[in-house]
Short mmCIF file of C-alpha atoms in Angstrom, two decimals:
data_model
loop_
_atom_site.label_atom_id
_atom_site.label_comp_id
_atom_site.label_asym_id
_atom_site.label_seq_id
_atom_site.Cartn_x
_atom_site.Cartn_y
_atom_site.Cartn_z
CA MET B 226 148.17 -61.16 -19.44
CA LYS B 227 151.76 -62.26 -19.88
CA ILE B 228 153.33 -62.78 -23.30
CA CYS B 229 156.81 -64.06 -24.11
CA PHE B 230 158.40 -63.55 -27.53
CA ILE B 231 160.93 -66.23 -28.46
CA THR B 232 163.40 -65.04 -31.09
CA LEU B 233 166.25 -66.47 -33.11
CA GLY B 234 169.79 -65.33 -33.95
CA ASP B 235 171.34 -61.89 -34.39
CA ILE B 236 168.99 -59.23 -35.81
CA LYS B 237 171.87 -58.00 -37.98
CA PHE B 238 171.48 -61.19 -40.04
CA ILE B 239 168.01 -62.54 -39.15
CA ALA B 240 165.23 -59.95 -39.11
CA THR B 241 162.50 -61.95 -37.39
CA MET B 242 163.10 -60.21 -34.02
CA LYS B 243 161.50 -57.09 -35.50
CA ARG B 244 158.02 -58.08 -34.36
CA ALA B 245 159.16 -58.71 -30.79
CA ILE B 246 160.89 -55.36 -30.33
CA GLY B 247 158.28 -53.55 -32.40
CA MET B 248 155.25 -54.81 -30.47
CA ALA B 249 156.79 -55.00 -26.99
CA GLU B 250 156.15 -51.42 -25.86
CA PRO B 251 152.74 -51.00 -27.58
CA LEU B 252 151.54 -54.24 -25.95
CA ARG B 253 152.88 -53.15 -22.57
CA SER B 254 151.10 -49.80 -22.89
CA ILE B 255 147.73 -51.54 -23.23
CA GLY B 256 148.22 -53.82 -20.24
CA TRP B 257 150.36 -56.78 -21.27
CA GLU B 258 153.37 -57.96 -19.30
CA VAL B 259 156.02 -58.54 -21.96
CA SER B 260 159.14 -60.70 -22.01
CA ILE B 261 161.61 -61.37 -24.82
CA ILE B 262 163.99 -64.31 -25.14
CA ALA B 263 166.89 -63.29 -27.41
CA GLN B 264 170.32 -64.49 -28.39
CA ASP B 265 173.06 -62.61 -26.57
CA SER B 266 174.79 -60.42 -29.16
CA GLU B 267 175.99 -56.84 -29.27
CA GLU B 268 173.50 -55.83 -31.99
CA ASN B 269 170.55 -57.51 -30.26
CA ARG B 270 171.33 -55.72 -27.00
CA LYS B 271 171.68 -52.37 -28.79
CA ARG B 272 168.43 -52.71 -30.76
CA ILE B 273 166.42 -53.89 -27.77
CA ALA B 274 167.77 -51.05 -25.62
CA MET B 275 166.86 -48.58 -28.38
CA GLU B 276 163.26 -49.75 -28.87
CA CYS B 277 162.24 -51.22 -25.51
CA SER B 278 162.07 -49.74 -22.00
CA ASP B 279 163.37 -51.47 -18.90
CA ALA B 280 159.80 -52.56 -18.18
CA VAL B 281 160.17 -55.16 -20.95
CA LYS B 282 161.89 -58.15 -19.40
CA VAL B 283 164.65 -59.50 -21.65
CA TYR B 284 166.33 -62.88 -21.18
CA TYR B 285 169.51 -63.42 -23.20
CA TYR B 286 170.75 -66.88 -24.07
CA PRO B 287 174.21 -67.82 -25.42
CA GLU B 288 174.50 -69.06 -28.99
CA GLY B 289 174.85 -72.83 -29.01
CA THR B 290 173.76 -75.97 -30.80
CA ALA B 291 170.11 -76.35 -31.74
CA ALA B 292 169.55 -78.81 -28.87
CA GLU B 293 171.23 -76.50 -26.35
CA GLU B 294 169.17 -73.51 -27.42
CA VAL B 295 165.91 -75.47 -27.27
CA ARG B 296 166.69 -76.63 -23.72
CA THR B 297 167.66 -73.11 -22.64
CA LYS B 298 164.53 -71.57 -24.14
CA THR B 299 162.34 -74.22 -22.49
CA ALA B 300 163.91 -73.51 -19.08
CA LEU B 301 163.47 -69.75 -19.53
CA VAL B 302 159.80 -70.16 -20.48
CA ASN B 303 159.22 -72.18 -17.31
CA ASP B 304 160.80 -69.38 -15.27
CA ILE B 305 158.73 -66.69 -17.03
CA ALA B 306 155.47 -68.68 -16.96
CA PRO B 307 153.71 -66.69 -19.71
CA ASP B 308 150.07 -67.06 -20.70
CA TYR B 309 151.06 -66.69 -24.36
CA ILE B 310 154.24 -67.67 -26.18
CA LEU B 311 154.87 -66.06 -29.57
CA PHE B 312 157.62 -67.60 -31.70
CA CYS B 313 159.11 -65.07 -34.13
CA SER B 314 159.70 -67.80 -36.76
CA PHE B 315 159.65 -71.52 -36.12
CA SER B 316 162.59 -73.86 -36.67
CA PHE B 317 164.38 -76.86 -35.20
CA ARG B 318 166.40 -74.30 -33.21
CA ASN B 319 163.59 -71.87 -32.38
CA ARG B 320 161.14 -74.00 -30.42
CA ILE B 321 160.66 -75.42 -26.95
CA LEU B 322 159.97 -78.85 -25.49
CA LYS B 323 156.22 -78.66 -24.92
CA ASN B 324 156.20 -81.78 -22.72
CA LYS B 325 158.58 -80.02 -20.31
CA LEU B 326 156.34 -76.98 -19.74
CA LYS B 327 155.05 -76.48 -16.21
CA LEU B 328 152.26 -74.16 -17.38
CA LYS B 329 149.86 -74.73 -20.26
CA SER B 330 150.68 -71.64 -22.31
CA THR B 331 148.92 -70.74 -25.56
CA ILE B 332 151.50 -71.13 -28.32
CA LEU B 333 151.45 -68.75 -31.28
CA ILE B 334 153.82 -68.87 -34.26
CA GLU B 335 154.62 -66.03 -36.63
CA HIS B 336 155.33 -66.70 -40.32
CA SER B 337 156.93 -63.87 -42.31
CA GLU B 338 158.13 -65.90 -45.30
CA LEU B 339 157.72 -69.33 -46.92
CA PRO B 340 161.13 -71.09 -46.76
CA SER B 341 159.94 -74.00 -48.93
CA GLY B 342 159.21 -71.47 -51.70
CA ILE B 343 162.73 -70.02 -51.73
CA PRO B 344 164.58 -71.28 -54.84
CA ASP B 345 167.88 -71.59 -52.96
CA ASN B 346 166.31 -74.20 -50.67
CA LYS B 347 166.62 -77.30 -52.82
CA GLY B 348 166.52 -81.06 -52.42
CA LEU B 349 166.40 -82.34 -48.85
CA ARG B 350 166.54 -78.83 -47.42
CA LYS B 351 163.37 -77.88 -49.28
CA TYR B 352 161.56 -80.91 -47.84
CA ALA B 353 162.87 -80.13 -44.36
CA MET B 354 161.48 -76.60 -44.65
CA LEU B 355 158.13 -77.93 -45.88
CA ALA B 356 157.99 -80.37 -42.97
CA LEU B 357 158.65 -77.53 -40.52
CA GLU B 358 155.90 -75.43 -42.08
CA TYR B 359 153.35 -78.22 -41.68
CA TRP B 360 154.66 -79.05 -38.20
CA SER B 361 154.03 -75.45 -37.13
CA VAL B 362 150.31 -75.94 -37.88
CA LEU B 363 150.19 -78.93 -35.54
CA TYR B 364 152.48 -77.37 -32.93
CA ALA B 365 150.68 -74.02 -32.53
CA ASP B 366 147.39 -72.89 -31.03
CA GLY B 367 147.31 -69.98 -33.48
CA LEU B 368 149.31 -68.41 -36.31
CA LEU B 369 150.30 -64.86 -37.23
CA CYS B 370 150.99 -64.38 -40.94
CA ALA B 371 152.79 -61.30 -42.23
CA SER B 372 151.35 -61.48 -45.76
CA LYS B 373 147.97 -62.25 -47.32
CA TYR B 374 149.62 -65.05 -49.32
CA LEU B 375 150.80 -66.72 -46.11
CA CYS B 376 147.33 -66.38 -44.58
CA LYS B 377 145.80 -68.24 -47.52
CA THR B 378 148.57 -70.84 -47.53
CA TYR B 379 148.33 -71.66 -43.82
CA THR B 380 144.53 -71.61 -43.74
CA LYS B 381 144.63 -74.24 -46.48
CA ARG B 382 147.26 -76.28 -44.67
CA ALA B 383 145.31 -76.18 -41.43
CA ALA B 384 142.33 -77.65 -43.29
CA GLN B 385 144.54 -80.34 -44.80
CA LEU B 386 145.67 -81.31 -41.30
CA PHE B 387 142.07 -81.32 -39.98
CA ARG B 388 142.62 -78.07 -38.03
CA LYS B 389 140.11 -75.84 -39.81
CA GLN B 390 139.41 -73.96 -36.57
CA LEU B 391 143.05 -72.91 -36.07
CA PRO B 392 143.02 -69.09 -35.67
CA VAL B 393 145.11 -67.24 -38.29
CA LEU B 394 145.78 -63.50 -37.95
CA TYR B 395 146.93 -61.30 -40.85
CA SER B 396 149.58 -59.11 -39.21
CA PRO B 397 152.20 -57.52 -41.48
CA TYR B 398 155.30 -55.77 -40.20
CA ALA B 399 155.06 -52.10 -39.25
CA PHE B 400 157.14 -49.07 -38.37
CA ASN B 401 158.48 -48.08 -34.97
CA ASN B 402 157.85 -44.49 -33.89
CA ASP B 403 161.05 -44.43 -31.83
CA VAL B 404 163.11 -45.16 -34.94
CA VAL B 405 161.18 -42.67 -37.09
CA GLU B 406 161.47 -39.92 -34.51
CA SER B 407 165.06 -40.62 -33.44
CA PRO B 408 167.48 -37.66 -33.70
CA ARG B 409 168.72 -36.94 -37.23
CA ILE B 410 172.35 -37.34 -36.19
CA ARG B 411 173.67 -37.27 -39.77
CA ALA B 412 171.19 -34.82 -41.28
CA LYS B 413 173.63 -31.90 -41.72
CA GLU B 414 176.31 -34.12 -43.25
CA LEU B 415 173.89 -35.71 -45.72
CA THR B 416 172.39 -32.36 -46.71
CA GLU B 417 175.81 -30.96 -47.48
CA THR B 418 177.03 -34.07 -49.31
CA TYR B 419 173.99 -34.53 -51.56
CA MET B 420 172.80 -30.96 -52.01
CA GLY B 421 171.23 -30.54 -55.44
CA LYS B 422 171.00 -34.30 -55.97
CA THR B 423 167.98 -36.59 -56.30
CA MET B 424 168.69 -39.28 -53.71
CA LEU B 425 167.34 -42.83 -53.93
CA ILE B 426 167.76 -45.37 -51.14
CA TYR B 427 167.68 -49.16 -51.21
CA MET B 428 168.12 -50.96 -47.89
CA GLY B 429 168.41 -54.71 -47.87
CA THR B 430 170.44 -57.70 -48.98
CA MET B 431 172.83 -57.27 -51.89
CA THR B 432 171.80 -60.22 -54.06
CA ARG B 433 170.69 -60.63 -57.66
CA ASN B 434 167.32 -62.14 -56.76
CA TYR B 435 166.51 -59.04 -54.67
CA GLY B 436 166.83 -56.80 -57.72
CA LEU B 437 170.37 -55.54 -57.13
CA PHE B 438 171.36 -55.51 -60.80
CA THR B 439 167.98 -54.18 -61.92
CA MET B 440 168.76 -51.08 -59.87
CA LEU B 441 172.32 -50.84 -61.15
CA GLN B 442 171.26 -51.20 -64.79
CA ALA B 443 168.55 -48.56 -64.26
CA MET B 444 171.21 -46.22 -62.88
CA GLU B 445 173.42 -46.93 -65.89
CA MET B 446 170.52 -45.81 -68.12
CA MET B 447 169.96 -42.72 -65.96
CA SER B 448 173.64 -41.76 -66.15
CA LYS B 449 173.22 -41.16 -69.87
CA GLU B 450 170.32 -38.78 -69.17
CA ARG B 451 171.45 -36.85 -66.10
CA LYS B 452 174.22 -36.91 -63.50
CA ASP B 453 172.33 -35.44 -60.54
CA VAL B 454 170.76 -38.73 -59.40
CA VAL B 455 172.45 -40.82 -56.73
CA LEU B 456 171.57 -44.31 -55.43
CA LEU B 457 172.63 -45.23 -51.90
CA LEU B 458 172.75 -48.96 -51.20
CA LEU B 459 172.51 -49.85 -47.51
CA GLY B 460 173.33 -53.44 -46.65
CA GLN B 461 175.53 -56.42 -47.39
CA GLY B 462 175.19 -59.63 -49.37
CA ARG B 463 176.81 -62.32 -51.46
CA HIS B 464 176.80 -60.34 -54.73
CA LEU B 465 178.21 -57.15 -53.24
CA GLU B 466 181.66 -57.44 -54.82
CA GLU B 467 180.15 -58.34 -58.19
CA ALA B 468 177.95 -55.23 -57.95
CA LYS B 469 180.93 -53.04 -57.08
CA ALA B 470 182.78 -54.40 -60.13
CA PHE B 471 179.77 -53.52 -62.33
CA VAL B 472 179.69 -49.97 -60.98
CA LYS B 473 183.40 -49.54 -61.59
CA GLU B 474 183.19 -50.96 -65.13
CA LYS B 475 180.26 -48.68 -66.05
CA GLN B 476 181.92 -45.67 -64.37
CA LEU B 477 178.97 -45.12 -62.03
CA ASP B 478 181.07 -44.44 -58.93
CA MET B 479 179.73 -40.90 -58.54
CA GLN B 480 176.08 -42.04 -58.79
CA VAL B 481 176.02 -45.37 -56.96
CA GLN B 482 177.42 -45.69 -53.45
CA PHE B 483 177.70 -48.80 -51.30
CA LEU B 484 177.34 -47.85 -47.63
CA GLY B 485 177.26 -51.34 -46.09
CA TYR B 486 175.36 -52.12 -42.91
CA THR B 487 173.86 -48.93 -41.48
CA ALA B 488 173.21 -48.59 -37.76
CA GLU B 489 169.55 -48.29 -36.75
CA GLU B 490 170.11 -44.94 -35.04
CA GLU B 491 171.32 -43.46 -38.35
CA LEU B 492 168.38 -44.59 -40.49
CA SER B 493 166.13 -41.63 -39.73
CA SER B 494 168.83 -39.30 -41.11
CA TYR B 495 169.06 -41.20 -44.40
CA PHE B 496 165.32 -41.69 -44.78
CA ALA B 497 164.55 -38.03 -44.10
CA ALA B 498 167.16 -36.98 -46.69
CA ALA B 499 165.94 -39.37 -49.40
CA ASN B 500 163.74 -38.33 -52.31
CA ALA B 501 162.44 -41.86 -52.88
CA PHE B 502 162.96 -45.48 -51.84
CA ILE B 503 163.36 -48.62 -53.98
CA SER B 504 161.99 -52.00 -52.91
CA PRO B 505 162.35 -54.55 -55.75
CA LEU B 506 160.23 -57.71 -55.70
CA ASN B 507 159.78 -60.61 -58.10
CA ASP B 508 156.57 -62.28 -59.26
CA THR B 509 157.53 -65.49 -57.44
CA VAL B 510 156.15 -67.54 -54.55
CA GLN B 511 159.06 -66.35 -52.43
CA ASP B 512 158.19 -62.67 -52.84
CA TRP B 513 154.41 -63.05 -52.78
CA ALA B 514 154.81 -64.82 -49.44
CA ARG B 515 157.32 -62.56 -47.72
CA CYS B 516 156.57 -59.30 -45.99
CA PRO B 517 158.97 -56.56 -47.20
CA SER B 518 159.54 -55.00 -43.78
CA LYS B 519 161.56 -52.07 -45.16
CA ILE B 520 158.51 -50.63 -46.96
CA TYR B 521 156.73 -50.17 -43.64
CA MET B 522 159.76 -48.29 -42.34
CA TYR B 523 159.60 -45.95 -45.36
CA ILE B 524 155.91 -45.09 -45.05
CA PRO B 525 156.18 -42.47 -42.25
CA PHE B 526 158.70 -40.43 -44.25
CA ASN B 527 156.07 -39.69 -46.92
CA LYS B 528 158.29 -40.22 -49.98
CA PRO B 529 157.57 -42.18 -53.20
CA VAL B 530 158.33 -45.90 -52.93
CA PHE B 531 159.31 -47.67 -56.17
CA THR B 532 158.28 -51.30 -55.84
CA CYS B 533 156.52 -54.08 -57.77
CA ARG B 534 152.87 -54.94 -58.41
CA ILE B 535 152.60 -58.01 -56.18
CA GLY B 536 151.70 -59.09 -52.66
CA GLU B 537 152.06 -56.66 -49.80
CA PRO B 538 152.95 -53.55 -51.88
CA MET B 539 149.55 -53.90 -53.58
CA GLU B 540 147.91 -54.20 -50.15
CA ILE B 541 149.61 -50.97 -49.05
CA PHE B 542 149.55 -48.76 -52.17
CA GLY B 543 146.79 -50.30 -54.31
CA GLU B 544 146.46 -49.10 -57.89
CA GLN B 545 148.06 -45.75 -57.04
CA GLY B 546 151.51 -47.21 -56.32
CA TYR B 547 154.69 -46.58 -58.30
CA TYR B 548 155.45 -50.01 -59.76
CA PHE B 549 158.20 -51.33 -62.01
CA ASN B 550 159.07 -54.69 -63.52
CA ASN B 551 162.05 -56.18 -61.71
CA ASN B 552 163.13 -57.89 -64.95
CA ALA B 553 163.00 -54.62 -66.92
CA PRO B 554 165.49 -52.01 -65.64
CA ALA B 555 164.06 -49.46 -68.11
CA SER B 556 160.76 -49.45 -66.18
CA LEU B 557 162.61 -48.43 -63.01
CA ALA B 558 164.71 -45.89 -64.92
CA GLY B 559 161.46 -44.32 -66.15
CA LEU B 560 160.23 -43.80 -62.58
CA ILE B 561 163.58 -42.34 -61.51
CA SER B 562 163.52 -39.96 -64.48
CA GLN B 563 160.03 -38.71 -63.54
CA LEU B 564 161.13 -38.25 -59.93
CA ALA B 565 164.22 -36.26 -60.91
CA ALA B 566 162.02 -34.05 -63.10
CA GLY B 567 159.79 -33.30 -60.11
CA LYS B 568 156.77 -35.11 -61.55
CA LEU B 569 156.08 -37.63 -58.76
CA ALA B 570 154.35 -37.07 -55.43
CA PRO B 571 154.10 -39.61 -52.59
CA VAL B 572 151.12 -41.97 -52.64
CA LYS B 573 148.77 -41.14 -49.78
CA VAL B 574 148.91 -43.92 -47.19
CA ASN B 575 147.26 -44.02 -43.77
CA ARG B 576 150.38 -43.91 -41.63
CA GLU B 577 148.68 -45.00 -38.42
CA ALA B 578 147.32 -48.15 -40.08
CA HIS B 579 150.90 -49.42 -40.35
CA SER B 580 152.28 -48.68 -36.89
CA TRP B 581 153.24 -51.29 -34.31
CA GLU B 582 150.67 -49.63 -32.03
CA LYS B 583 147.94 -50.64 -34.48
CA ARG B 584 149.36 -54.16 -34.79
CA ALA B 585 149.35 -54.50 -30.99
CA VAL B 586 145.69 -53.43 -30.73
CA ASP B 587 144.67 -55.79 -33.55
CA PHE B 588 146.61 -58.64 -31.95
CA THR B 589 144.98 -58.06 -28.56
CA GLU B 590 141.49 -58.01 -30.07
CA TRP B 591 142.29 -61.23 -31.94
CA VAL B 592 143.51 -62.91 -28.75
CA ASN B 593 140.42 -61.78 -26.86
CA SER B 594 138.09 -63.08 -29.57
CA HIS B 595 139.72 -66.49 -30.08
CA TYR B 596 140.92 -67.30 -26.59
CA ALA B 597 138.08 -65.65 -24.63
CA ALA B 598 137.75 -68.52 -22.15
CA LYS B 599 141.39 -68.25 -21.20
CA VAL B 600 141.22 -64.45 -20.96
CA LEU B 601 138.21 -64.77 -18.62
CA ARG B 602 139.97 -67.36 -16.47
CA ILE B 603 143.06 -65.16 -16.10
CA ALA B 604 140.92 -62.12 -15.25
CA ASN B 605 139.19 -64.07 -12.45
CA LEU B 606 142.40 -65.29 -10.82
#
């Protein structure tokens, strides 16, 4: 069977390509012919080359207007002629003209967040996002949802639109073995730099609503207790300069370091050196709906993950997880203090249950069960 992933933007800024490059090789290994349509950018080319073999066919398109990209993607799909099309997010820009397709492909759409539930999307933009979400239910032959919350939401919406039979697969993000097992190119440097320190890592966007200042305030509290704890912040964001000013004002420069965007090939070095990871979440629709992809990347390194008692973290760690309140920095400081004192061990998680290999097998079984007639037809050709 042939599958084509259609992606959007530069992975450096839009993470939805992760499913395409994560599942490409595992799907290929179990018999799929895999293609990816991706925007032509330096980072996209580097990431795809790192995680996909030459057997995965990649078609790059130039960045353009929404209309131009839709036309280009439609033409590429007609050239590829896939049995299944999987959109890694759905938008006015990331779609195709169905009436221009030469082959009746099965269209699947992945949802990894709920844009209409994001507080920053207000007014007309919020309604536009809501319209897109409902349109995806009518547009698709099946949906992949990266969180349990999204599964419930889209199952309900399908019923509202008289599409109760629309297949919905729960398929969170996962980790990539190639990234986990990549050479530790900075291991020696990190060991020497942070020897004798308890190292915490946060990787993500530097914004208030992602818990940036909860972490900084927790580190301020920790600085009064001990100086051998360091927080490394990997990423960029709109509140980065404000955060740097806070660190300078509180004289936390030796304990909080801003490393900016970190190349994928360096992540295994940082993750292997870390003592724990931090993944703040809020008790909001936005965070219940989204799939915190970084947590799945942390799992194989078998270190404590400090996160919050909602959504996907609860699915992964259950009642045994290390949770804090994102509105109470002291609760995070308490976990860090226990870690530095050597009192915390990693929560046992079934690593293989969260690999892209497992996601690929589950996806294939789902396809076979819901689109059996099509699978049989293809097999008899």
